Short mmCIF file of C-alpha atoms in Angstrom, two decimals:
data_model
loop_
_atom_site.label_atom_id
_atom_site.label_comp_id
_atom_site.label_asym_id
_atom_site.label_seq_id
_atom_site.Cartn_x
_atom_site.Cartn_y
_atom_site.Cartn_z
CA MET H 1 3.20 -15.96 4.58
CA ASN H 2 0.60 -14.89 2.37
CA LYS H 3 -2.80 -17.29 2.15
CA LYS H 4 -3.61 -16.57 -1.55
CA PHE H 5 -2.98 -19.69 -3.68
CA LEU H 6 -1.20 -19.81 -6.98
CA THR H 7 -1.11 -22.69 -9.95
CA LEU H 8 1.38 -25.56 -9.05
CA SER H 9 3.16 -27.57 -11.90
CA ILE H 10 6.71 -28.78 -10.26
CA ALA H 11 8.06 -32.13 -10.90
CA SER H 12 8.16 -34.87 -8.36
CA LEU H 13 11.01 -34.24 -5.82
CA LEU H 14 11.81 -36.18 -2.87
CA THR H 15 10.66 -35.15 0.62
CA ALA H 16 13.38 -35.21 2.55
CA SER H 17 16.77 -34.82 3.08
CA CYS H 18 19.37 -36.61 5.73
CA PHE H 19 22.92 -34.98 6.06
CA ALA H 20 24.37 -38.35 6.54
CA GLN H 21 24.03 -38.83 2.75
CA VAL H 22 25.66 -35.81 1.50
CA LYS H 23 28.92 -35.41 1.22
CA PRO H 24 30.03 -32.52 3.81
CA LEU H 25 32.24 -29.19 2.82
CA ALA H 26 35.34 -28.47 4.35
CA PRO H 27 34.10 -26.37 7.85
CA ASN H 28 35.16 -22.73 7.52
CA LYS H 29 36.31 -20.98 10.28
CA ASP H 30 35.64 -18.04 9.57
CA ALA H 31 31.96 -18.25 8.82
CA MET H 32 31.56 -20.36 12.16
CA LYS H 33 33.73 -17.61 13.94
CA PHE H 34 30.70 -14.75 13.04
CA SER H 35 28.11 -16.99 13.63
CA LYS H 36 27.84 -15.91 16.48
CA ALA H 37 25.79 -12.61 16.50
CA ILE H 38 22.85 -15.12 15.24
CA ASN H 39 22.02 -15.96 18.57
CA PRO H 40 18.07 -16.20 20.51
CA ALA H 41 18.89 -13.27 22.80
CA ASP H 42 19.63 -10.98 20.12
CA GLY H 43 16.51 -13.01 18.66
CA LEU H 44 14.16 -12.12 21.80
CA LYS H 45 15.60 -8.67 21.58
CA HIS H 46 14.49 -7.72 17.71
CA LEU H 47 11.39 -9.86 17.78
CA SER H 48 9.94 -8.28 20.97
CA VAL H 49 10.21 -4.79 19.49
CA LEU H 50 8.72 -5.63 15.52
CA ALA H 51 5.99 -8.05 16.79
CA SER H 52 5.23 -6.06 20.16
CA ASP H 53 1.59 -4.76 20.64
CA GLU H 54 2.82 -0.89 19.62
CA TYR H 55 3.26 -2.40 16.01
CA GLU H 56 -0.02 -3.07 16.01
CA GLY H 57 0.52 -5.99 13.39
CA ARG H 58 2.50 -4.01 10.99
CA GLU H 59 -0.24 -4.03 8.02
CA THR H 60 1.06 -2.72 5.27
CA GLY H 61 0.35 0.95 4.40
CA THR H 62 -0.34 1.68 8.30
CA LYS H 63 1.81 3.27 11.60
CA GLY H 64 2.94 -0.38 12.89
CA ALA H 65 4.63 -0.88 9.24
CA TRP H 66 6.01 2.29 8.76
CA MET H 67 7.53 1.90 12.90
CA ALA H 68 9.17 -1.19 11.69
CA ALA H 69 10.17 0.04 8.67
CA ASP H 70 12.30 2.84 10.74
CA TYR H 71 13.33 0.40 13.25
CA ILE H 72 14.87 -2.26 10.10
CA ARG H 73 15.99 0.70 8.69
CA ASP H 74 18.10 2.55 11.83
CA TYR H 75 19.45 -1.16 12.75
CA PHE H 76 20.87 -1.69 9.16
CA LYS H 77 22.65 1.80 9.60
CA SER H 78 23.43 1.05 13.16
CA ILE H 79 25.74 -1.55 11.73
CA GLY H 80 27.58 -0.07 8.91
CA LEU H 81 25.28 -1.55 6.12
CA LYS H 82 25.05 1.33 3.22
CA GLY H 83 21.69 2.58 1.82
CA PRO H 84 21.40 1.74 -1.88
CA VAL H 85 18.20 3.53 -2.92
CA ASP H 86 20.22 6.76 -3.78
CA GLY H 87 21.62 6.80 -0.68
CA GLY H 88 19.01 5.08 1.48
CA TYR H 89 17.68 2.48 2.73
CA PHE H 90 13.63 2.94 1.52
CA GLN H 91 12.66 1.58 -2.05
CA LYS H 92 9.53 3.08 -2.08
CA ILE H 93 6.73 2.15 -3.55
CA ASP H 94 3.68 3.14 -5.01
CA LEU H 95 0.92 2.15 -2.59
CA VAL H 96 -2.51 4.52 -2.89
CA ASN H 97 -5.50 4.36 -0.98
CA VAL H 98 -8.44 4.14 -3.29
CA THR H 99 -12.65 5.00 -1.97
CA LEU H 100 -15.01 5.79 -4.00
CA LYS H 101 -15.90 9.37 -4.98
CA GLN H 102 -19.42 8.82 -6.04
CA SER H 103 -22.00 6.55 -7.28
CA GLN H 104 -25.42 6.55 -8.85
CA VAL H 105 -27.94 3.39 -9.86
CA THR H 106 -31.16 3.97 -11.08
CA VAL H 107 -33.71 1.41 -12.43
CA ASN H 108 -36.93 2.63 -13.98
CA GLY H 109 -35.70 6.17 -13.24
CA GLN H 110 -35.63 5.25 -9.21
CA PRO H 111 -32.34 5.71 -7.33
CA LYS H 112 -30.73 2.84 -4.77
CA GLU H 113 -28.86 3.34 -1.86
CA TYR H 114 -25.64 2.79 -1.84
CA GLN H 115 -24.53 -0.37 0.94
CA LYS H 116 -27.78 -1.13 1.08
CA ASP H 117 -29.04 -2.02 -2.82
CA TYR H 118 -25.50 -2.16 -4.50
CA VAL H 119 -21.78 -1.68 -4.54
CA VAL H 120 -19.38 -0.97 -6.01
CA SER H 121 -15.33 -1.25 -5.83
CA PRO H 122 -13.73 1.76 -5.88
CA SER H 123 -10.34 -0.29 -6.89
CA LEU H 124 -11.93 -2.11 -10.06
CA ILE H 125 -13.15 1.71 -11.54
CA SER H 126 -10.78 3.08 -14.29
CA ASP H 127 -9.05 5.98 -13.64
CA LYS H 128 -11.88 7.96 -15.35
CA GLY H 129 -14.75 6.02 -13.96
CA PHE H 130 -17.51 5.32 -15.76
CA THR H 131 -21.08 6.28 -16.61
CA PHE H 132 -23.64 4.27 -18.88
CA SER H 133 -27.57 3.34 -19.57
CA THR H 134 -28.91 1.52 -20.75
CA ASP H 135 -32.76 -0.19 -21.54
CA GLN H 136 -31.72 -3.39 -22.19
CA ILE H 137 -29.76 -5.81 -19.94
CA VAL H 138 -29.19 -9.62 -20.55
CA PHE H 139 -29.19 -11.84 -18.59
CA VAL H 140 -26.50 -14.61 -18.80
CA GLY H 141 -27.11 -16.86 -15.98
CA TYR H 142 -23.40 -17.90 -14.27
CA ALA H 143 -21.97 -17.08 -17.11
CA ILE H 144 -19.92 -20.30 -17.99
CA ASN H 145 -19.66 -21.83 -21.18
CA LYS H 146 -17.93 -25.44 -21.02
CA ASP H 147 -19.01 -29.27 -22.02
CA ASN H 148 -22.54 -29.43 -23.15
CA TYR H 149 -23.64 -25.82 -20.86
CA ASN H 150 -23.42 -22.52 -22.84
CA ASP H 151 -25.54 -19.59 -20.98
CA PHE H 152 -24.06 -17.42 -24.00
CA ALA H 153 -26.11 -18.96 -26.49
CA GLY H 154 -29.24 -17.73 -28.07
CA VAL H 155 -28.11 -14.24 -26.85
CA ASP H 156 -26.57 -11.40 -28.21
CA ILE H 157 -24.08 -9.48 -25.61
CA LYS H 158 -22.20 -7.87 -28.60
CA GLY H 159 -22.07 -3.91 -26.93
CA LYS H 160 -25.01 -4.41 -23.90
CA VAL H 161 -25.10 -4.43 -20.29
CA VAL H 162 -25.17 -8.12 -19.21
CA MET H 163 -26.40 -9.50 -15.53
CA MET H 164 -25.34 -12.69 -13.97
CA PHE H 165 -24.53 -14.45 -10.51
CA SER H 166 -21.84 -13.53 -9.05
CA SER H 167 -20.48 -17.41 -8.48
CA GLY H 168 -21.57 -20.73 -8.71
CA ASP H 169 -21.85 -23.58 -11.52
CA PRO H 170 -24.97 -25.26 -11.03
CA THR H 171 -22.97 -28.23 -13.47
CA MET H 172 -21.37 -29.19 -10.10
CA LYS H 173 -22.68 -31.42 -7.99
CA PRO H 174 -23.16 -29.11 -4.14
CA GLY H 175 -19.01 -29.38 -2.07
CA THR H 176 -17.52 -30.26 -5.38
CA ARG H 177 -14.04 -28.51 -5.25
CA ILE H 178 -12.88 -26.86 -8.77
CA ASP H 179 -8.75 -26.67 -8.94
CA ARG H 180 -7.79 -23.43 -9.43
CA ALA H 181 -5.70 -24.02 -12.65
CA THR H 182 -8.99 -24.65 -13.84
CA TYR H 183 -11.07 -21.61 -12.62
CA ARG H 184 -8.57 -19.11 -12.99
CA ALA H 185 -9.02 -20.19 -16.61
CA MET H 186 -12.22 -19.86 -16.95
CA LEU H 187 -12.04 -16.66 -15.47
CA GLU H 188 -9.54 -15.14 -18.27
CA ASN H 189 -11.59 -17.06 -20.62
CA ARG H 190 -14.75 -15.32 -19.39
CA ALA H 191 -13.23 -12.22 -19.08
CA LYS H 192 -11.75 -12.24 -22.90
CA TYR H 193 -15.11 -13.08 -24.23
CA PHE H 194 -16.73 -10.03 -22.55
CA ALA H 195 -14.00 -7.49 -23.61
CA ASP H 196 -14.21 -9.51 -27.48
CA ASN H 197 -17.36 -8.85 -27.28
CA GLN H 198 -17.17 -5.09 -26.12
CA VAL H 199 -19.94 -5.43 -22.89
CA LYS H 200 -20.29 -2.42 -21.75
CA ALA H 201 -21.36 -3.45 -18.40
CA ILE H 202 -21.53 -5.84 -15.42
CA ILE H 203 -23.66 -6.16 -12.98
CA LEU H 204 -23.02 -9.21 -10.53
CA ILE H 205 -26.45 -10.52 -8.79
CA ASP H 206 -24.44 -10.80 -4.94
CA PRO H 207 -25.84 -12.03 -2.14
CA MET H 208 -23.39 -10.66 0.17
CA VAL H 209 -25.14 -7.11 -0.32
CA ASP H 210 -28.05 -8.16 0.89
CA ARG H 211 -25.79 -9.57 4.20
CA ILE H 212 -23.80 -6.23 4.49
CA THR H 213 -22.44 -5.78 7.94
CA GLU H 214 -21.65 -1.93 9.45
CA ASN H 215 -18.32 -3.36 10.12
CA THR H 216 -18.46 -4.53 6.51
CA LYS H 217 -19.24 -0.63 5.41
CA ASN H 218 -16.74 0.77 8.14
CA ALA H 219 -14.42 -0.96 6.07
CA GLN H 220 -15.51 -0.93 2.63
CA ASN H 221 -15.55 3.47 3.46
CA LYS H 222 -12.04 3.67 4.33
CA GLY H 223 -11.13 2.60 1.29
CA ARG H 224 -8.65 -0.03 -0.38
CA VAL H 225 -4.86 0.45 -0.16
CA MET H 226 -3.46 -1.65 -4.07
CA VAL H 227 0.11 -1.36 -5.16
CA LYS H 228 0.40 0.41 -8.67
CA THR H 229 2.92 -2.49 -10.08
CA ASN H 230 3.26 -2.61 -13.54
CA ALA H 231 1.24 -5.83 -13.85
CA ALA H 232 -1.70 -4.57 -11.59
CA ILE H 233 -1.89 -1.28 -13.95
CA GLU H 234 -1.81 -3.62 -17.25
CA ALA H 235 -4.91 -5.80 -15.16
CA GLN H 236 -6.76 -3.12 -14.50
CA LYS H 237 -6.49 -1.89 -18.18
CA GLN H 238 -7.78 -4.89 -19.16
CA ASN H 239 -10.28 -5.33 -17.04
CA GLU H 240 -12.06 -1.71 -17.38
CA ILE H 241 -15.67 -2.67 -18.02
CA PRO H 242 -17.28 -1.22 -15.30
CA ARG H 243 -18.82 -4.11 -12.67
CA ILE H 244 -21.47 -3.37 -9.83
CA SER H 245 -22.67 -5.98 -7.21
CA ILE H 246 -26.50 -5.69 -6.51
CA SER H 247 -28.61 -6.90 -4.05
CA THR H 248 -31.05 -10.00 -4.19
CA THR H 249 -34.03 -7.69 -3.87
CA VAL H 250 -32.66 -5.45 -7.21
CA ALA H 251 -31.92 -8.39 -9.05
CA ASN H 252 -35.51 -9.20 -8.62
CA GLU H 253 -36.93 -6.20 -9.49
CA LEU H 254 -34.99 -6.05 -12.89
CA LEU H 255 -36.11 -9.70 -13.40
CA LYS H 256 -40.02 -8.72 -13.36
CA ALA H 257 -39.68 -7.90 -16.63
CA SER H 258 -39.64 -11.40 -17.14
CA ASN H 259 -42.04 -12.81 -14.52
CA THR H 260 -39.93 -14.41 -12.78
CA THR H 261 -37.26 -14.16 -9.33
CA VAL H 262 -33.41 -14.71 -8.45
CA ALA H 263 -34.95 -18.28 -6.31
CA ASP H 264 -36.48 -19.32 -9.25
CA LEU H 265 -34.39 -19.18 -11.45
CA GLN H 266 -31.57 -20.30 -9.54
CA LYS H 267 -33.86 -23.70 -9.25
CA LYS H 268 -35.00 -23.73 -12.93
CA ILE H 269 -31.50 -23.68 -14.29
CA VAL H 270 -30.48 -26.64 -11.55
CA ASP H 271 -33.00 -28.57 -12.08
CA SER H 272 -33.05 -28.50 -16.22
CA GLN H 273 -29.48 -28.22 -16.30
CA ALA H 274 -30.40 -25.64 -19.42
CA PRO H 275 -29.56 -22.31 -19.41
CA SER H 276 -32.38 -19.62 -19.06
CA SER H 277 -30.91 -16.45 -20.47
CA SER H 278 -33.13 -13.76 -21.70
CA VAL H 279 -33.12 -10.00 -22.30
CA LEU H 280 -34.90 -7.82 -20.00
CA ASN H 281 -36.18 -4.35 -21.04
CA VAL H 282 -35.46 -2.24 -18.37
CA PRO H 283 -34.19 1.26 -17.93
CA PHE H 284 -30.57 1.05 -15.93
CA SER H 285 -28.18 3.84 -15.30
CA ALA H 286 -25.26 3.98 -13.26
CA SER H 287 -22.22 6.04 -12.53
CA ALA H 288 -19.12 5.80 -10.34
CA ALA H 289 -15.63 7.56 -9.83
CA LYS H 290 -12.69 6.61 -7.45
CA ASN H 291 -10.04 9.29 -5.06
CA GLU H 292 -6.58 7.75 -5.35
CA VAL H 293 -4.67 9.20 -1.96
CA PRO H 294 -0.95 8.02 -1.81
CA VAL H 295 0.52 5.67 1.22
CA ARG H 296 3.62 5.18 2.51
CA CYS H 297 4.81 1.97 2.05
CA GLU H 298 8.20 0.92 1.41
CA ASN H 299 11.23 -2.19 1.29
CA VAL H 300 14.14 -1.66 3.46
CA LEU H 301 17.44 -2.57 1.92
CA GLY H 302 20.77 -2.90 3.37
CA TYR H 303 23.61 -3.15 0.83
CA LEU H 304 27.27 -5.33 1.89
CA GLU H 305 29.72 -4.51 -1.15
CA GLY H 306 31.63 -7.52 -2.00
CA SER H 307 35.34 -7.58 -1.48
CA ASP H 308 36.42 -9.28 -4.91
CA PRO H 309 37.02 -5.90 -7.60
CA VAL H 310 35.21 -8.88 -9.86
CA LEU H 311 33.13 -10.47 -8.22
CA LYS H 312 31.11 -7.41 -6.13
CA LYS H 313 29.28 -6.80 -9.39
CA GLU H 314 27.12 -9.63 -8.18
CA VAL H 315 24.37 -9.48 -5.74
CA LEU H 316 23.10 -12.12 -2.84
CA VAL H 317 20.15 -11.25 -1.63
CA LEU H 318 18.27 -12.38 1.49
CA THR H 319 14.49 -11.35 2.39
CA GLY H 320 11.92 -10.96 4.49
CA HIS H 321 8.68 -9.80 4.86
CA TYR H 322 8.17 -7.52 7.75
CA ASP H 323 4.32 -6.50 7.31
CA HIS H 324 1.71 -8.77 8.87
CA ILE H 325 -1.91 -8.57 8.79
CA GLY H 326 -2.67 -5.82 11.66
CA LEU H 327 -5.41 -5.41 13.93
CA VAL H 328 -8.42 -7.80 14.36
CA THR H 329 -11.70 -6.64 12.69
CA ASP H 330 -13.98 -7.65 15.72
CA PRO H 331 -14.57 -5.36 18.05
CA ASN H 332 -15.68 -7.47 20.72
CA ALA H 333 -12.39 -9.23 21.05
CA THR H 334 -10.35 -8.93 23.83
CA ASP H 335 -6.86 -9.48 22.06
CA LYS H 336 -6.95 -6.87 19.29
CA VAL H 337 -3.27 -7.57 17.62
CA ASN H 338 -2.36 -9.82 14.83
CA ASN H 339 1.19 -9.52 16.21
CA GLY H 340 2.93 -11.58 13.30
CA ALA H 341 5.66 -13.18 15.43
CA ASP H 342 6.11 -16.05 13.24
CA ASP H 343 5.05 -14.62 10.24
CA ASP H 344 7.22 -12.64 9.49
CA GLY H 345 8.65 -11.25 12.52
CA SER H 346 10.67 -14.17 12.97
CA GLY H 347 12.22 -14.02 9.20
CA THR H 348 12.82 -10.76 9.38
CA THR H 349 14.48 -11.46 12.39
CA GLY H 350 16.46 -13.71 10.65
CA VAL H 351 17.61 -11.31 7.71
CA LEU H 352 18.89 -8.82 10.77
CA LEU H 353 20.99 -11.25 12.58
CA MET H 354 22.52 -12.66 9.25
CA ALA H 355 23.14 -8.60 8.25
CA LYS H 356 24.59 -7.93 11.88
CA ALA H 357 27.33 -11.91 11.22
CA PHE H 358 28.31 -10.54 7.89
CA MET H 359 28.96 -7.03 8.93
CA ASP H 360 31.17 -8.23 11.90
CA ALA H 361 33.10 -10.31 9.25
CA LYS H 362 33.53 -7.07 7.22
CA LYS H 363 34.89 -5.10 10.17
CA ALA H 364 37.41 -7.94 10.79
CA GLY H 365 38.82 -7.92 7.22
CA LYS H 366 36.59 -11.39 6.47
CA GLY H 367 33.68 -9.53 4.10
CA PRO H 368 32.29 -12.14 1.41
CA LYS H 369 33.39 -11.93 -2.02
CA ARG H 370 30.08 -10.70 -3.95
CA SER H 371 27.83 -8.15 -2.59
CA ILE H 372 24.84 -9.08 -0.52
CA LEU H 373 21.41 -7.17 -0.49
CA PHE H 374 20.20 -7.77 2.82
CA MET H 375 16.33 -6.86 2.25
CA THR H 376 13.07 -6.68 4.27
CA VAL H 377 10.06 -6.16 1.92
CA VAL H 378 6.69 -5.28 2.92
CA GLY H 379 3.01 -6.24 1.38
CA GLU H 380 3.55 -9.92 1.37
CA GLU H 381 0.42 -10.53 3.10
CA LYS H 382 -1.29 -8.78 0.25
CA GLY H 383 0.06 -11.03 -2.20
CA LEU H 384 3.95 -10.64 -2.47
CA TRP H 385 3.65 -6.92 -3.33
CA GLY H 386 7.21 -5.51 -2.49
CA SER H 387 8.80 -8.11 -4.16
CA GLU H 388 6.87 -7.75 -6.76
CA TRP H 389 7.77 -4.31 -7.17
CA TYR H 390 11.47 -4.68 -6.55
CA SER H 391 10.74 -7.68 -9.58
CA GLU H 392 9.83 -4.54 -11.24
CA HIS H 393 12.26 -2.14 -10.39
CA PRO H 394 15.65 -4.03 -8.98
CA VAL H 395 18.17 -2.06 -7.74
CA PHE H 396 20.68 -4.09 -8.99
CA PRO H 397 20.36 -5.87 -12.15
CA VAL H 398 18.63 -8.74 -12.54
CA GLU H 399 21.33 -10.91 -14.41
CA ASN H 400 23.93 -9.82 -11.95
CA THR H 401 21.33 -11.00 -9.45
CA ILE H 402 22.55 -14.88 -8.04
CA ALA H 403 20.22 -16.12 -5.52
CA ASP H 404 17.17 -15.23 -2.79
CA LEU H 405 17.34 -16.85 0.19
CA ASN H 406 13.96 -16.35 1.92
CA THR H 407 13.10 -16.73 5.63
CA ASP H 408 9.53 -16.69 5.84
CA MET H 409 8.22 -18.14 9.23
CA ILE H 410 11.36 -19.74 11.05
CA GLY H 411 10.34 -19.73 14.76
CA ARG H 412 7.87 -22.30 15.08
CA ILE H 413 7.50 -25.97 15.14
CA GLY H 414 4.83 -26.68 12.52
CA GLU H 415 1.57 -29.13 13.32
CA GLU H 416 4.10 -32.30 11.72
CA TYR H 417 6.33 -31.87 13.94
CA LEU H 418 4.69 -31.33 17.01
CA GLY H 419 5.71 -33.92 19.39
CA LYS H 420 8.32 -36.12 17.22
CA PRO H 421 12.04 -36.58 17.59
CA ASP H 422 13.00 -34.17 14.99
CA SER H 423 10.55 -31.38 16.11
CA ALA H 424 13.20 -29.49 17.10
CA ASN H 425 15.56 -29.88 14.45
CA TYR H 426 13.98 -29.39 11.14
CA ILE H 427 13.13 -26.96 8.33
CA TYR H 428 11.18 -27.14 5.34
CA SER H 429 13.25 -26.11 2.19
CA VAL H 430 11.21 -25.35 -0.84
CA GLY H 431 11.89 -24.87 -4.48
CA SER H 432 15.92 -25.23 -4.06
CA LYS H 433 15.70 -27.90 -6.59
CA MET H 434 13.57 -25.81 -9.36
CA LEU H 435 16.08 -23.65 -11.05
CA SER H 436 19.27 -24.50 -9.83
CA SER H 437 20.44 -28.17 -8.93
CA GLU H 438 24.33 -26.80 -7.72
CA LEU H 439 22.02 -24.43 -5.67
CA SER H 440 19.90 -27.53 -3.75
CA ASN H 441 23.25 -29.71 -3.57
CA LEU H 442 25.60 -26.57 -1.94
CA SER H 443 22.36 -26.40 0.42
CA GLU H 444 22.49 -29.98 1.41
CA ARG H 445 26.01 -29.96 1.75
CA VAL H 446 26.46 -26.61 3.97
CA ASN H 447 23.45 -28.22 6.33
CA ALA H 448 25.68 -31.51 6.68
CA THR H 449 28.44 -29.92 7.35
CA TYR H 450 27.44 -27.32 10.05
CA THR H 451 23.27 -27.51 11.52
CA LYS H 452 23.06 -30.98 10.56
CA MET H 453 18.82 -30.44 10.58
CA LYS H 454 16.44 -33.02 8.88
CA LEU H 455 15.91 -30.72 5.72
CA ASP H 456 11.59 -31.72 4.39
CA TYR H 457 10.91 -31.56 0.52
CA LYS H 458 7.31 -31.74 1.23
CA TYR H 459 6.21 -28.72 -0.12
CA ASP H 460 8.46 -29.52 -3.50
CA ASP H 461 5.83 -31.92 -4.41
CA PRO H 462 3.76 -31.14 -7.12
CA LYS H 463 0.56 -32.78 -5.21
CA ASP H 464 1.18 -29.85 -2.19
CA THR H 465 -2.33 -28.55 -1.79
CA GLU H 466 -1.31 -25.08 -0.23
CA GLN H 467 0.65 -24.82 -3.15
CA ILE H 468 3.48 -23.15 -0.77
CA TYR H 469 6.29 -22.63 -3.72
CA TYR H 470 4.24 -19.51 -5.05
CA ARG H 471 3.29 -18.07 -1.60
CA SER H 472 6.09 -16.12 -0.46
CA ASP H 473 8.84 -13.57 -1.83
CA HIS H 474 11.28 -15.61 -3.31
CA TYR H 475 8.39 -16.27 -5.98
CA ASN H 476 9.54 -13.21 -7.44
CA PHE H 477 13.29 -13.72 -7.50
CA ALA H 478 12.38 -17.26 -9.33
CA LYS H 479 9.53 -16.13 -11.56
CA LEU H 480 12.98 -13.72 -13.06
CA GLY H 481 15.48 -17.56 -13.70
CA ILE H 482 16.87 -16.47 -10.06
CA PRO H 483 17.71 -19.07 -8.32
CA ILE H 484 15.59 -19.15 -4.81
CA ILE H 485 15.57 -21.12 -1.77
CA PHE H 486 12.25 -21.04 1.31
CA PHE H 487 13.10 -21.66 4.56
CA TYR H 488 9.66 -21.99 6.53
CA ASP H 489 8.64 -24.04 9.67
CA GLY H 490 4.89 -25.34 8.48
CA MET H 491 3.12 -23.39 10.54
CA LEU H 492 -0.76 -23.30 8.72
CA GLN H 493 -2.97 -23.91 11.77
CA GLN H 494 -1.58 -22.86 15.17
CA ASP H 495 -1.87 -19.43 15.40
CA TYR H 496 -1.64 -18.55 11.63
CA HIS H 497 -2.67 -15.46 11.28
CA ARG H 498 -4.61 -15.04 13.93
CA PRO H 499 -3.50 -12.87 17.63
CA GLY H 500 -1.99 -16.27 18.96
CA ASP H 501 1.18 -15.65 16.89
CA GLU H 502 2.43 -13.95 19.87
CA VAL H 503 6.60 -13.64 20.59
CA SER H 504 5.97 -15.94 23.75
CA LYS H 505 5.29 -18.85 21.28
CA ILE H 506 8.59 -18.38 19.32
CA ASN H 507 11.53 -21.08 19.90
CA PHE H 508 14.47 -18.70 19.59
CA PRO H 509 17.28 -21.52 19.71
CA LEU H 510 15.34 -22.65 16.54
CA LEU H 511 14.97 -19.81 14.85
CA ALA H 512 18.41 -19.07 15.35
CA LYS H 513 19.95 -22.22 14.28
CA ARG H 514 17.71 -22.05 11.09
CA ALA H 515 18.75 -18.58 10.22
CA GLN H 516 21.77 -19.88 10.69
CA LEU H 517 21.38 -22.88 7.87
CA THR H 518 20.33 -19.55 5.79
CA TYR H 519 23.71 -17.34 7.14
CA TYR H 520 26.24 -20.45 6.46
CA THR H 521 24.26 -20.83 2.70
CA ALA H 522 24.99 -17.41 1.82
CA TRP H 523 28.76 -17.72 2.77
CA GLU H 524 29.07 -19.94 0.48
CA LEU H 525 26.91 -18.58 -2.17
CA ALA H 526 28.99 -15.25 -1.52
CA ASN H 527 32.59 -16.61 -1.70
CA GLN H 528 32.46 -19.58 -4.07
CA ALA H 529 34.01 -19.32 -7.35
CA LYS H 530 31.05 -19.59 -9.15
CA ARG H 531 27.34 -18.49 -8.53
CA PRO H 532 24.58 -21.74 -8.94
CA ALA H 533 23.93 -22.30 -12.95
CA VAL H 534 20.51 -21.83 -13.86
CA ASP H 535 20.37 -25.49 -15.01
CA MET H 536 16.87 -26.56 -14.33
CA ASP H 537 13.84 -25.48 -15.72
CA GLY H 538 11.76 -23.57 -13.53
CA LYS H 539 9.69 -26.60 -12.84
CA GLY H 540 12.38 -29.14 -11.31
CA ASN H 541 13.04 -30.84 -14.66
CA PRO H 542 16.47 -30.69 -16.20
CA LYS H 543 16.57 -28.19 -18.75
CA LYS H 544 16.51 -29.77 -22.70
#
């Protein structure tokens, strides 16, 4: 599951459901018969491969991820699923490795050293690169404008090069945390202000440049992979102002023109609670360009066509992300592989098990009426890249997609359930109530009929500090108005994104039971007369 948080604003909901309070469905003997394909033994078989050291943590754009993609494709093909992408199973994603082609910075005509005096992020360089020079820099402190504090007051930044501290807010007490919505809004307002004033370039005073390590240098020199989604391309277009991060030493060299230093300025601003913006008359020039090299990257799709001549046009999507975070960067680490057995080898395994169950049914003449797309996506750990790509380049029309059931981490017991009676019989159900009350009700009835697990809705609470609803691939379906359920075990501390996330720690009977809950829900969705109605506003409130 992805670490990044996004804005959360949803309605308050109950935290748990008891199946005894819900009217069960009539059990479907066929569904029960074919559910036997979802079992602990086959789960162990798949996960022992996907989360092995040989797969090197399955980081997007690396050999381990390619090996996992090949394994999943071969399995889909072996059980009879069709490749829906021009006859193939891979939906190729436009991923590139971006490296710095060249860069140069001078102060007073004297060249500065890359990765000692300054750093330029190639991912922030426009396709055409940049070159600029100036004899005048406008220092704008923390570049904050709020309440009674305005770093931009009294200075003209139009068409100028500005210099600012890379982070911080002198108006806030140390240790105070700002909520992400407010912080995001501040960044967006600042970017708009810079763009509206046609700022020529931004120089960031960044202490991280002072402390850059050899490991960091090597990582920067290897480049950074980035996916060229429509959203990413548009964001880059809106962010084409050149940016350079400089060391404190270089900043002090520039500040000599005003007879001050970084430390003195910071102290002065904090003590006075007033800006200290100024114009620095000092020659500064810079240029940079980047290289982009395509990198293999793909979602893996297996398609099961529905049996009903009308309903087969509608598609149910079952997702899990097969990527993880790769190898440990610490050269002294004894265990160098972040295996990602739970995150999200477990969910990917669940998708494979469900695919086998539905294909067994299909071969026995009991296949689903609607079509099902089994999709394991890549790049989730990088920022939901694979599902975002699919949302922008859907293989099947969005209007024909009835729901997404997403399994991301279903193999372990989360911290809140350790040692509790429900520890081996619960699952967090996330987002089922956001867009469709019918989907939520169906999920509860399915659970009451077949799996009888405790459904915990904790992460639907608007006060959820982890903002789980926004952190896995279902969200890229939900934002299109497609009903979703995200099944999740709640493991956020034990071994999360660490080498300890190993196959040996997976509870395979529990993994299988959670996958069966997903499967039974999918069975009903794929066979019931009507698709789940979208009657909620995406925040858990009834549509007006």
